[in-house]
GROMACS .gro file of C-alpha atoms in nm:
model
  478
    1MET     CA    1  -1.880   1.819  -1.395
    2SER     CA    2  -1.978   1.440  -1.408
    3PRO     CA    3  -2.103   1.271  -1.126
    4ALA     CA    4  -1.810   1.055  -1.115
    5ALA     CA    5  -1.578   1.371  -1.096
    6ARG     CA    6  -1.788   1.542  -0.819
    7PHE     CA    7  -1.795   1.194  -0.616
    8ARG     CA    8  -1.398   1.189  -0.659
    9GLY     CA    9  -1.372   1.563  -0.542
   10LEU     CA   10  -1.569   1.494  -0.203
   11PRO     CA   11  -1.338   1.427   0.099
   12LEU     CA   12  -1.247   1.055   0.172
   13ARG     CA   13  -1.459   1.030   0.493
   14SER     CA   14  -1.768   1.148   0.289
   15ARG     CA   15  -1.694   0.904   0.028
   16LEU     CA   16  -1.671   0.626   0.246
   17ALA     CA   17  -2.017   0.733   0.446
   18LEU     CA   18  -2.193   0.790   0.106
   19LEU     CA   19  -2.076   0.460  -0.001
   20VAL     CA   20  -2.180   0.290   0.294
   21ALA     CA   21  -2.513   0.424   0.300
   22VAL     CA   22  -2.568   0.349  -0.050
   23ALA     CA   23  -2.468  -0.004  -0.017
   24VAL     CA   24  -2.717  -0.008   0.283
   25ALA     CA   25  -2.983   0.135   0.095
   26VAL     CA   26  -2.949  -0.133  -0.198
   27ALA     CA   27  -2.956  -0.408   0.060
   28VAL     CA   28  -3.245  -0.299   0.254
   29ALA     CA   29  -3.448  -0.203  -0.070
   30ALA     CA   30  -3.358  -0.578  -0.191
   31VAL     CA   31  -3.474  -0.709   0.118
   32ALA     CA   32  -3.772  -0.481   0.187
   33ALA     CA   33  -3.882  -0.598  -0.184
   34VAL     CA   34  -3.835  -0.963  -0.149
   35CYS     CA   35  -4.024  -0.931   0.189
   36TRP     CA   36  -4.306  -0.765   0.011
   37VAL     CA   37  -4.322  -1.017  -0.284
   38MET     CA   38  -4.335  -1.317  -0.032
   39VAL     CA   39  -4.593  -1.160   0.169
   40ARG     CA   40  -4.814  -1.076  -0.139
   41ALA     CA   41  -4.761  -1.443  -0.291
   42GLN     CA   42  -4.833  -1.559   0.049
   43LEU     CA   43  -5.158  -1.363   0.120
   44ARG     CA   44  -5.265  -1.463  -0.261
   45ASP     CA   45  -5.212  -1.818  -0.198
   46GLN     CA   46  -5.420  -1.787   0.118
   47LEU     CA   47  -5.677  -1.614  -0.066
   48ASP     CA   48  -5.673  -1.859  -0.336
   49ARG     CA   49  -5.713  -2.144  -0.107
   50SER     CA   50  -5.994  -1.975   0.068
   51LEU     CA   51  -6.194  -1.958  -0.266
   52MET     CA   52  -6.121  -2.295  -0.337
   53ALA     CA   53  -6.233  -2.402  -0.013
   54THR     CA   54  -6.589  -2.234  -0.039
   55ASN     CA   55  -6.824  -2.529  -0.137
   56ALA     CA   56  -7.183  -2.617  -0.143
   57SER     CA   57  -7.358  -2.922  -0.140
   58ALA     CA   58  -7.546  -3.072  -0.425
   59GLU     CA   59  -7.878  -2.955  -0.305
   60VAL     CA   60  -7.760  -2.608  -0.235
   61LEU     CA   61  -7.618  -2.587  -0.604
   62ARG     CA   62  -7.968  -2.732  -0.726
   63THR     CA   63  -8.139  -2.467  -0.503
   64LEU     CA   64  -7.921  -2.190  -0.663
   65ARG     CA   65  -7.953  -2.317  -1.002
   66GLU     CA   66  -8.334  -2.327  -0.989
   67GLY     CA   67  -8.333  -1.978  -0.814
   68CYS     CA   68  -8.146  -1.867  -1.108
   69VAL     CA   69  -8.382  -2.010  -1.352
   70ASN     CA   70  -8.714  -1.933  -1.176
   71ARG     CA   71  -8.614  -1.638  -1.021
   72PRO     CA   72  -8.536  -1.271  -1.114
   73ALA     CA   73  -8.144  -1.213  -1.089
   74ALA     CA   74  -8.230  -0.932  -0.844
   75GLU     CA   75  -8.373  -1.177  -0.598
   76PRO     CA   76  -8.107  -1.408  -0.483
   77THR     CA   77  -8.127  -1.678  -0.218
   78GLN     CA   78  -8.022  -1.432   0.072
   79GLU     CA   79  -7.990  -1.739   0.335
   80ILE     CA   80  -7.759  -1.948   0.083
   81ALA     CA   81  -7.549  -1.630  -0.016
   82GLY     CA   82  -7.489  -1.528   0.341
   83ASN     CA   83  -7.366  -1.891   0.392
   84LEU     CA   84  -7.117  -1.867   0.139
   85ASN     CA   85  -6.959  -1.530   0.210
   86ALA     CA   86  -6.860  -1.421  -0.143
   87THR     CA   87  -6.978  -1.285  -0.457
   88VAL     CA   88  -7.135  -1.584  -0.648
   89GLN     CA   89  -7.269  -1.628  -0.988
   90ILE     CA   90  -7.386  -1.914  -1.221
   91VAL     CA   91  -7.248  -1.936  -1.576
   92THR     CA   92  -7.362  -2.154  -1.832
   93ALA     CA   93  -7.208  -2.248  -2.159
   94ASP     CA   94  -7.340  -1.996  -2.345
   95GLY     CA   95  -7.223  -1.680  -2.167
   96THR     CA   96  -7.540  -1.629  -1.960
   97HIS     CA   97  -7.482  -1.565  -1.593
   98CYS     CA   98  -7.697  -1.562  -1.281
   99TRP     CA   99  -7.608  -1.337  -1.002
  100VAL     CA  100  -7.627  -1.497  -0.671
  101SER     CA  101  -7.452  -1.314  -0.396
  102GLY     CA  102  -7.243  -1.008  -0.341
  103LEU     CA  103  -7.171  -0.780  -0.615
  104PRO     CA  104  -7.391  -0.795  -0.908
  105THR     CA  105  -7.151  -0.670  -1.169
  106LEU     CA  106  -6.891  -0.962  -1.182
  107PRO     CA  107  -6.790  -0.996  -1.534
  108VAL     CA  108  -6.787  -1.347  -1.746
  109THR     CA  109  -6.454  -1.419  -1.902
  110ALA     CA  110  -6.411  -1.662  -2.199
  111ALA     CA  111  -6.218  -1.878  -1.914
  112ASP     CA  112  -6.553  -1.904  -1.719
  113THR     CA  113  -6.754  -2.002  -2.027
  114GLU     CA  114  -6.495  -2.276  -2.094
  115VAL     CA  115  -6.539  -2.413  -1.743
  116ALA     CA  116  -6.910  -2.408  -1.808
  117ALA     CA  117  -6.882  -2.586  -2.141
  118GLY     CA  118  -6.679  -2.852  -1.940
  119GLU     CA  119  -6.369  -2.774  -2.145
  120ARG     CA  120  -6.170  -2.751  -1.839
  121SER     CA  121  -6.268  -2.836  -1.458
  122ARG     CA  122  -6.155  -2.503  -1.304
  123THR     CA  123  -5.976  -2.170  -1.347
  124LEU     CA  124  -5.872  -1.882  -1.115
  125HIS     CA  125  -5.805  -1.523  -1.267
  126ASP     CA  126  -5.840  -1.170  -1.149
  127ALA     CA  127  -6.130  -0.968  -1.271
  128THR     CA  128  -6.251  -0.598  -1.248
  129THR     CA  129  -6.615  -0.506  -1.180
  130THR     CA  130  -6.773  -0.222  -1.373
  131ASP     CA  131  -6.768  -0.035  -1.027
  132GLY     CA  132  -6.363  -0.053  -1.069
  133VAL     CA  133  -6.335  -0.334  -0.764
  134GLU     CA  134  -6.055  -0.581  -0.810
  135MET     CA  135  -6.153  -0.923  -0.739
  136ARG     CA  136  -5.985  -1.268  -0.726
  137VAL     CA  137  -6.227  -1.506  -0.899
  138TYR     CA  138  -6.246  -1.919  -0.878
  139THR     CA  139  -6.469  -2.053  -1.124
  140MET     CA  140  -6.548  -2.448  -1.105
  141SER     CA  141  -6.758  -2.671  -1.314
  142VAL     CA  142  -7.046  -2.841  -1.137
  143ARG     CA  143  -7.348  -3.073  -1.186
  144ALA     CA  144  -7.682  -3.013  -0.995
  145ASN     CA  145  -7.740  -3.404  -0.971
  146PRO     CA  146  -7.567  -3.705  -1.138
  147GLY     CA  147  -7.624  -3.702  -1.539
  148GLY     CA  148  -7.772  -3.359  -1.511
  149PRO     CA  149  -7.628  -3.061  -1.700
  150VAL     CA  150  -7.298  -2.899  -1.653
  151PHE     CA  151  -7.280  -2.534  -1.531
  152ALA     CA  152  -7.002  -2.327  -1.386
  153ILE     CA  153  -7.024  -2.132  -1.034
  154SER     CA  154  -6.781  -1.825  -0.983
  155ILE     CA  155  -6.678  -1.758  -0.654
  156ALA     CA  156  -6.495  -1.424  -0.593
  157LYS     CA  157  -6.358  -1.217  -0.334
  158PRO     CA  158  -6.208  -0.855  -0.342
  159LEU     CA  159  -5.847  -0.825  -0.375
  160ALA     CA  160  -5.864  -0.543  -0.134
  161ASP     CA  161  -5.855  -0.805   0.144
  162ILE     CA  162  -5.471  -0.840   0.061
  163ASP     CA  163  -5.395  -0.501  -0.095
  164LYS     CA  164  -5.463  -0.313   0.207
  165PRO     CA  165  -5.235  -0.518   0.446
  166LEU     CA  166  -4.952  -0.513   0.148
  167SER     CA  167  -5.020  -0.107   0.138
  168THR     CA  168  -4.918  -0.120   0.528
  169LEU     CA  169  -4.663  -0.337   0.491
  170ALA     CA  170  -4.488  -0.134   0.205
  171TRP     CA  171  -4.525   0.190   0.425
  172VAL     CA  172  -4.357   0.001   0.730
  173LEU     CA  173  -4.091  -0.129   0.510
  174LEU     CA  174  -4.022   0.212   0.356
  175LEU     CA  175  -4.040   0.389   0.708
  176VAL     CA  176  -3.772   0.096   0.812
  177SER     CA  177  -3.564   0.128   0.497
  178GLY     CA  178  -3.550   0.505   0.533
  179ILE     CA  179  -3.446   0.505   0.933
  180GLY     CA  180  -3.162   0.218   0.830
  181VAL     CA  181  -3.021   0.422   0.546
  182VAL     CA  182  -3.010   0.739   0.759
  183GLY     CA  183  -2.858   0.530   1.037
  184ALA     CA  184  -2.612   0.342   0.801
  185GLY     CA  185  -2.504   0.699   0.670
  186ALA     CA  186  -2.448   0.824   1.005
  187ALA     CA  187  -2.289   0.520   1.140
  188GLY     CA  188  -2.051   0.503   0.797
  189LEU     CA  189  -1.951   0.860   0.867
  190TRP     CA  190  -1.887   0.767   1.233
  191VAL     CA  191  -1.672   0.481   1.138
  192ALA     CA  192  -1.501   0.681   0.853
  193ARG     CA  193  -1.409   0.949   1.103
  194THR     CA  194  -1.281   0.689   1.371
  195GLY     CA  195  -1.093   0.483   1.102
  196LEU     CA  196  -0.932   0.753   0.923
  197ARG     CA  197  -0.847   0.948   1.247
  198PRO     CA  198  -0.476   0.786   1.222
  199VAL     CA  199  -0.461   0.895   0.856
  200ASP     CA  200  -0.559   1.228   0.979
  201GLU     CA  201  -0.275   1.232   1.241
  202LEU     CA  202  -0.044   1.121   0.931
  203THR     CA  203  -0.191   1.382   0.716
  204GLY     CA  204  -0.126   1.649   0.990
  205ALA     CA  205   0.241   1.523   1.055
  206VAL     CA  206   0.332   1.534   0.711
  207GLU     CA  207   0.203   1.894   0.696
  208HIS     CA  208   0.375   1.998   0.981
  209ILE     CA  209   0.701   1.847   0.862
  210ALA     CA  210   0.640   2.028   0.518
  211ARG     CA  211   0.570   2.336   0.727
  212THR     CA  212   0.854   2.338   0.976
  213GLU     CA  213   1.096   2.074   0.860
  214ASP     CA  214   1.080   1.917   1.196
  215LEU     CA  215   1.160   1.555   1.147
  216THR     CA  216   1.105   1.462   1.509
  217VAL     CA  217   0.747   1.416   1.468
  218ARG     CA  218   0.632   1.055   1.560
  219ILE     CA  219   0.277   0.913   1.492
  220PRO     CA  220   0.137   0.667   1.743
  221ASP     CA  221   0.141   0.314   1.585
  222GLU     CA  222  -0.016   0.079   1.824
  223GLY     CA  223  -0.187  -0.231   1.677
  224GLU     CA  224  -0.119  -0.468   1.360
  225ASP     CA  225  -0.328  -0.314   1.117
  226GLU     CA  226  -0.265  -0.146   0.795
  227ILE     CA  227  -0.290   0.222   0.940
  228ALA     CA  228  -0.032   0.090   1.236
  229ARG     CA  229   0.205  -0.049   0.942
  230LEU     CA  230   0.180   0.289   0.767
  231SER     CA  231   0.241   0.490   1.066
  232ARG     CA  232   0.530   0.256   1.157
  233SER     CA  233   0.657   0.318   0.788
  234PHE     CA  234   0.612   0.667   0.824
  235ASN     CA  235   0.800   0.716   1.163
  236SER     CA  236   1.093   0.483   1.000
  237MET     CA  237   1.113   0.728   0.689
  238THR     CA  238   1.115   1.029   0.926
  239ALA     CA  239   1.373   0.886   1.149
  240ALA     CA  240   1.577   0.785   0.828
  241LEU     CA  241   1.551   1.124   0.702
  242ALA     CA  242   1.641   1.280   1.029
  243SER     CA  243   1.938   1.075   1.056
  244SER     CA  244   2.044   1.139   0.685
  245ARG     CA  245   2.007   1.530   0.768
  246ASP     CA  246   2.198   1.477   1.071
  247ARG     CA  247   2.475   1.284   0.889
  248GLN     CA  248   2.467   1.573   0.590
  249ALA     CA  249   2.490   1.855   0.863
  250GLN     CA  250   2.790   1.670   1.025
  251LEU     CA  251   2.953   1.594   0.721
  252ILE     CA  252   2.938   1.982   0.611
  253ALA     CA  253   3.047   2.060   0.937
  254ASP     CA  254   3.345   1.832   0.951
  255ALA     CA  255   3.416   1.918   0.600
  256GLY     CA  256   3.424   2.295   0.679
  257HIS     CA  257   3.657   2.225   1.000
  258GLU     CA  258   3.923   2.004   0.782
  259LEU     CA  259   3.881   2.242   0.476
  260ARG     CA  260   3.984   2.539   0.732
  261THR     CA  261   4.332   2.432   0.778
  262PRO     CA  262   4.464   2.390   0.429
  263LEU     CA  263   4.286   2.683   0.326
  264THR     CA  264   4.415   2.893   0.619
  265SER     CA  265   4.758   2.774   0.550
  266LEU     CA  266   4.735   2.872   0.186
  267ARG     CA  267   4.598   3.224   0.261
  268THR     CA  268   4.890   3.283   0.500
  269ASN     CA  269   5.145   3.179   0.231
  270ILE     CA  270   4.997   3.375  -0.069
  271GLU     CA  271   4.960   3.682   0.169
  272LEU     CA  272   5.347   3.643   0.272
  273LEU     CA  273   5.417   3.627  -0.158
  274ALA     CA  274   5.178   3.901  -0.219
  275ARG     CA  275   5.305   4.121   0.053
  276SER     CA  276   5.661   4.063  -0.067
  277GLU     CA  277   5.557   4.167  -0.414
  278ASP     CA  278   5.361   4.462  -0.294
  279THR     CA  279   5.666   4.577  -0.045
  280GLY     CA  280   5.955   4.507  -0.290
  281ARG     CA  281   6.115   4.307   0.005
  282ALA     CA  282   6.243   3.984  -0.162
  283ILE     CA  283   6.181   3.670   0.049
  284PRO     CA  284   6.517   3.466   0.081
  285PRO     CA  285   6.533   3.202  -0.180
  286GLU     CA  286   6.528   2.919   0.050
  287ASP     CA  287   6.230   3.027   0.214
  288ARG     CA  288   6.047   3.116  -0.093
  289ARG     CA  289   6.099   2.777  -0.201
  290GLU     CA  290   5.965   2.657   0.132
  291LEU     CA  291   5.649   2.861   0.087
  292LEU     CA  292   5.593   2.732  -0.258
  293ALA     CA  293   5.642   2.391  -0.153
  294SER     CA  294   5.377   2.455   0.160
  295VAL     CA  295   5.139   2.596  -0.125
  296LYS     CA  296   5.197   2.286  -0.354
  297ALA     CA  297   5.137   2.049  -0.051
  298GLN     CA  298   4.816   2.224   0.089
  299MET     CA  299   4.667   2.265  -0.268
  300THR     CA  300   4.743   1.896  -0.298
  301GLU     CA  301   4.587   1.818   0.041
  302LEU     CA  302   4.272   2.035  -0.070
  303ALA     CA  303   4.247   1.858  -0.401
  304ALA     CA  304   4.253   1.519  -0.242
  305LEU     CA  305   4.001   1.607   0.035
  306ILE     CA  306   3.781   1.756  -0.235
  307GLY     CA  307   3.786   1.419  -0.391
  308ASP     CA  308   3.749   1.209  -0.099
  309LEU     CA  309   3.421   1.432  -0.016
  310GLN     CA  310   3.268   1.380  -0.373
  311GLU     CA  311   3.349   0.994  -0.340
  312LEU     CA  312   3.155   1.002   0.001
  313SER     CA  313   2.873   1.201  -0.107
  314ARG     CA  314   2.765   0.983  -0.417
  315PRO     CA  315   2.498   0.717  -0.331
  316ASP     CA  316   2.581   0.362  -0.413
  317ALA     CA  317   2.360   0.389  -0.752
  318LEU     CA  318   2.576   0.672  -0.875
  319ALA     CA  319   2.930   0.486  -0.807
  320ASP     CA  320   3.186   0.487  -1.044
  321GLY     CA  321   3.066   0.210  -1.283
  322PRO     CA  322   2.919  -0.121  -1.322
  323LEU     CA  323   3.039  -0.416  -1.126
  324GLU     CA  324   3.269  -0.653  -1.311
  325VAL     CA  325   3.491  -0.945  -1.270
  326VAL     CA  326   3.826  -0.775  -1.118
  327ALA     CA  327   4.144  -0.985  -1.068
  328LEU     CA  328   4.181  -0.848  -0.682
  329HIS     CA  329   4.591  -0.966  -0.702
  330GLU     CA  330   4.661  -0.754  -1.003
  331VAL     CA  331   4.485  -0.446  -0.825
  332ALA     CA  332   4.674  -0.493  -0.492
  333GLN     CA  333   5.007  -0.528  -0.750
  334SER     CA  334   4.916  -0.200  -0.889
  335ALA     CA  335   4.859  -0.028  -0.568
  336LEU     CA  336   5.183  -0.148  -0.438
  337SER     CA  337   5.355   0.004  -0.737
  338ARG     CA  338   5.224   0.335  -0.636
  339ALA     CA  339   5.280   0.283  -0.260
  340ARG     CA  340   5.658   0.205  -0.308
  341LEU     CA  341   5.659   0.556  -0.483
  342ARG     CA  342   5.531   0.725  -0.178
  343GLY     CA  343   5.750   0.540   0.071
  344PRO     CA  344   6.082   0.443  -0.102
  345GLU     CA  345   6.243   0.435   0.228
  346LEU     CA  346   6.039   0.131   0.329
  347SER     CA  347   6.044  -0.232   0.228
  348PHE     CA  348   5.743  -0.400   0.065
  349THR     CA  349   5.686  -0.764   0.073
  350SER     CA  350   5.409  -0.948  -0.097
  351ASP     CA  351   5.231  -1.289  -0.121
  352LEU     CA  352   4.935  -1.242  -0.356
  353ALA     CA  353   4.761  -1.534  -0.473
  354PRO     CA  354   4.508  -1.494  -0.745
  355TRP     CA  355   4.152  -1.400  -0.662
  356TYR     CA  356   3.865  -1.277  -0.859
  357VAL     CA  357   3.597  -1.066  -0.734
  358ARG     CA  358   3.288  -0.872  -0.840
  359GLY     CA  359   3.352  -0.505  -0.822
  360GLU     CA  360   3.484  -0.194  -0.957
  361ALA     CA  361   3.863  -0.210  -1.061
  362ALA     CA  362   3.930   0.187  -1.009
  363ALA     CA  363   3.725   0.196  -0.659
  364LEU     CA  364   3.890  -0.124  -0.523
  365GLU     CA  365   4.232  -0.008  -0.632
  366ARG     CA  366   4.177   0.317  -0.468
  367ALA     CA  367   4.087   0.133  -0.147
  368VAL     CA  368   4.371  -0.061  -0.127
  369VAL     CA  369   4.592   0.232  -0.195
  370ASN     CA  370   4.426   0.396   0.092
  371VAL     CA  371   4.515   0.114   0.296
  372LEU     CA  372   4.867   0.115   0.189
  373ASP     CA  373   4.901   0.489   0.222
  374ASN     CA  374   4.824   0.452   0.613
  375ALA     CA  375   5.069   0.177   0.631
  376VAL     CA  376   5.325   0.405   0.464
  377LYS     CA  377   5.221   0.715   0.696
  378PHE     CA  378   5.249   0.506   1.017
  379SER     CA  379   5.563   0.310   0.927
  380PRO     CA  380   5.880   0.431   1.109
  381ALA     CA  381   6.177   0.491   0.876
  382GLY     CA  382   6.332   0.190   0.730
  383GLY     CA  383   6.030  -0.008   0.835
  384ALA     CA  384   5.861  -0.302   0.622
  385VAL     CA  385   5.522  -0.317   0.493
  386GLU     CA  386   5.374  -0.680   0.437
  387VAL     CA  387   5.105  -0.757   0.220
  388SER     CA  388   4.916  -1.089   0.152
  389LEU     CA  389   4.627  -1.215  -0.028
  390ARG     CA  390   4.488  -1.556   0.046
  391ALA     CA  391   4.129  -1.684  -0.014
  392GLY     CA  392   3.995  -1.334  -0.069
  393GLU     CA  393   4.142  -1.209   0.267
  394LEU     CA  394   4.382  -0.910   0.174
  395THR     CA  395   4.619  -0.821   0.469
  396VAL     CA  396   4.820  -0.533   0.493
  397ARG     CA  397   5.058  -0.501   0.826
  398ASP     CA  398   5.302  -0.218   0.935
  399HIS     CA  399   5.525  -0.197   1.198
  400GLY     CA  400   5.444   0.135   1.318
  401PRO     CA  401   5.311   0.241   1.681
  402GLY     CA  402   4.962   0.050   1.624
  403ILE     CA  403   4.627   0.179   1.718
  404PRO     CA  404   4.485   0.189   2.080
  405ALA     CA  405   4.236  -0.069   2.149
  406ASP     CA  406   3.952   0.213   2.256
  407ASP     CA  407   4.032   0.379   1.887
  408LEU     CA  408   3.968   0.085   1.690
  409PRO     CA  409   3.580   0.083   1.679
  410HIS     CA  410   3.590   0.453   1.518
  411VAL     CA  411   3.867   0.416   1.243
  412PHE     CA  412   3.590   0.380   0.966
  413GLU     CA  413   3.417   0.671   1.080
  414ARG     CA  414   3.407   1.009   0.864
  415PHE     CA  415   3.671   1.242   0.958
  416TRP     CA  416   3.786   1.075   1.258
  417ARG     CA  417   4.125   1.079   1.344
  418SER     CA  418   4.323   0.947   1.653
  419PRO     CA  419   4.509   1.188   1.834
  420SER     CA  420   4.836   1.062   1.739
  421ALA     CA  421   4.767   1.102   1.393
  422ARG     CA  422   4.590   1.470   1.388
  423ALA     CA  423   4.954   1.610   1.343
  424LEU     CA  424   4.975   1.418   1.014
  425PRO     CA  425   4.856   1.503   0.662
  426GLY     CA  426   4.546   1.350   0.583
  427SER     CA  427   4.142   1.399   0.602
  428GLY     CA  428   4.036   1.107   0.813
  429LEU     CA  429   3.814   0.995   0.509
  430GLY     CA  430   4.032   0.720   0.363
  431LEU     CA  431   3.918   0.444   0.559
  432SER     CA  432   3.560   0.547   0.546
  433ILE     CA  433   3.610   0.511   0.146
  434VAL     CA  434   3.765   0.168   0.178
  435ALA     CA  435   3.478   0.059   0.414
  436ARG     CA  436   3.242   0.193   0.178
  437THR     CA  437   3.405   0.028  -0.135
  438VAL     CA  438   3.450  -0.332   0.009
  439GLN     CA  439   3.099  -0.339   0.154
  440ARG     CA  440   2.958  -0.258  -0.207
  441ALA     CA  441   3.182  -0.537  -0.322
  442GLY     CA  442   3.011  -0.759  -0.053
  443GLY     CA  443   3.304  -0.769   0.187
  444SER     CA  444   3.408  -0.624   0.517
  445ALA     CA  445   3.685  -0.421   0.630
  446GLU     CA  446   3.893  -0.459   0.984
  447LEU     CA  447   4.164  -0.280   1.149
  448ARG     CA  448   4.326  -0.494   1.426
  449ALA     CA  449   4.637  -0.485   1.628
  450ALA     CA  450   4.952  -0.703   1.483
  451ARG     CA  451   4.889  -1.083   1.565
  452GLY     CA  452   5.214  -1.237   1.761
  453GLY     CA  453   5.226  -0.939   1.981
  454GLY     CA  454   5.455  -0.738   1.764
  455PRO     CA  455   5.438  -0.369   1.716
  456GLY     CA  456   5.205  -0.246   1.416
  457THR     CA  457   4.870  -0.264   1.284
  458GLU     CA  458   4.691  -0.509   1.039
  459ALA     CA  459   4.411  -0.369   0.789
  460VAL     CA  460   4.230  -0.675   0.650
  461LEU     CA  461   3.986  -0.675   0.387
  462ARG     CA  462   3.767  -0.952   0.316
  463ILE     CA  463   3.597  -0.990  -0.046
  464PRO     CA  464   3.395  -1.286  -0.179
  465GLY     CA  465   3.515  -1.437  -0.496
  466ALA     CA  466   3.688  -1.717  -0.671
  467PRO     CA  467   4.090  -1.822  -0.709
  468ALA     CA  468   3.983  -1.850  -1.095
  469PRO     CA  469   3.800  -1.626  -1.338
  470PRO     CA  470   3.450  -1.728  -1.466
  471PRO     CA  471   3.462  -1.960  -1.775
  472ASP     CA  472   3.350  -1.704  -2.012
  473LEU     CA  473   3.614  -1.454  -1.919
  474ALA     CA  474   3.895  -1.734  -1.890
  475GLU     CA  475   3.806  -1.829  -2.267
  476GLY     CA  476   3.834  -1.459  -2.372
  477ARG     CA  477   3.454  -1.433  -2.421
  478PRO     CA  478   3.291  -1.080  -2.355
   0.00000   0.00000   0.00000
């Protein structure tokens, strides 16, 4: 397994702690390296200035040169060497040298001979003695007296003077960096655990819901950070799921209750017919016709109820078809033709002005038919139903007993039926389908008491649109 795959396999808090530790380690290492380099540069610069500040008077230099010429190299002038407090040697242009003070094994480089020959005035460089001692060497050209010969004097000090402090500093920086990295890792782990506690609660809630299907679980959502927003979103999601499940359960319970009545009636009538066949006792023709008519009516009611349930169970995305421009006045006229067949004893008057909306023709017609069916159902014999369409407001008025004011807020609820309508056929889903269809078309539905104080109820469907079709439809283009 690759390191990247192993890293992705770690828990999130471990990855965060590791990333924090690595980031701090890189930062501390960079700071420590810069600090060490700057201190080293400062110390070397101080050493160079110290070497360049080491000077001697002309008398001292002449004495040194005469000492090298007239004395053996092994016998330096100790009092002068002690005053210089450094390794000193004199270098001539031919490369010969005379040890004056300090280590006698200081090598002569090409740069030193160039200074002794007068080709350059000074030089700074590192050198290693034959004993392995690292030295910092400053060589300068001098004259013992004006007009005298040029020679070079090399002054050197061991680099150990700065290497020891640098080594100590390196160990201190390494120790501090290690403590910092360990502390950063611990702090990162603590921060990860603290910061991810809401995520742990969210994970626990999700696992609990998956295990128990308990949608009442809620997560604390204090604050305005991303975790709080995630918690609020999760709580909203579980609340919506709980509401959806409750509505589903209520729908199933209501549907079962509504289905029980026609099924019970069907079963009773079919059992009577079957018992007649089994016992050989014929049912009077008139009673048999009534039984068959009842069976047919119950089957029709059952089929309509199942159709209504299918319509309400479909989400908006799976509705009958795509939205299109629909002539609402033509839809209302078609629905009126169907309503006249269902209420031949009623008189229908209509005033339908042209109005074009965007929706589904079949669904809109079904919604208008449902509203007209209600008007037919509650109209007295010989009554009148008035239909008008003005500026996108379709109004259907009957002259029946009306709906009590306390019942008006509930008329669009699924399976809700007023006490006065429970003896009449129907499932209580018609107006729910009306409200859903109209809302999908961008409108609204309302039931209200008839205006003017007369008897009856007005159903009002408001759907946005225009009194003329779009130009492309008016010109016959697709």
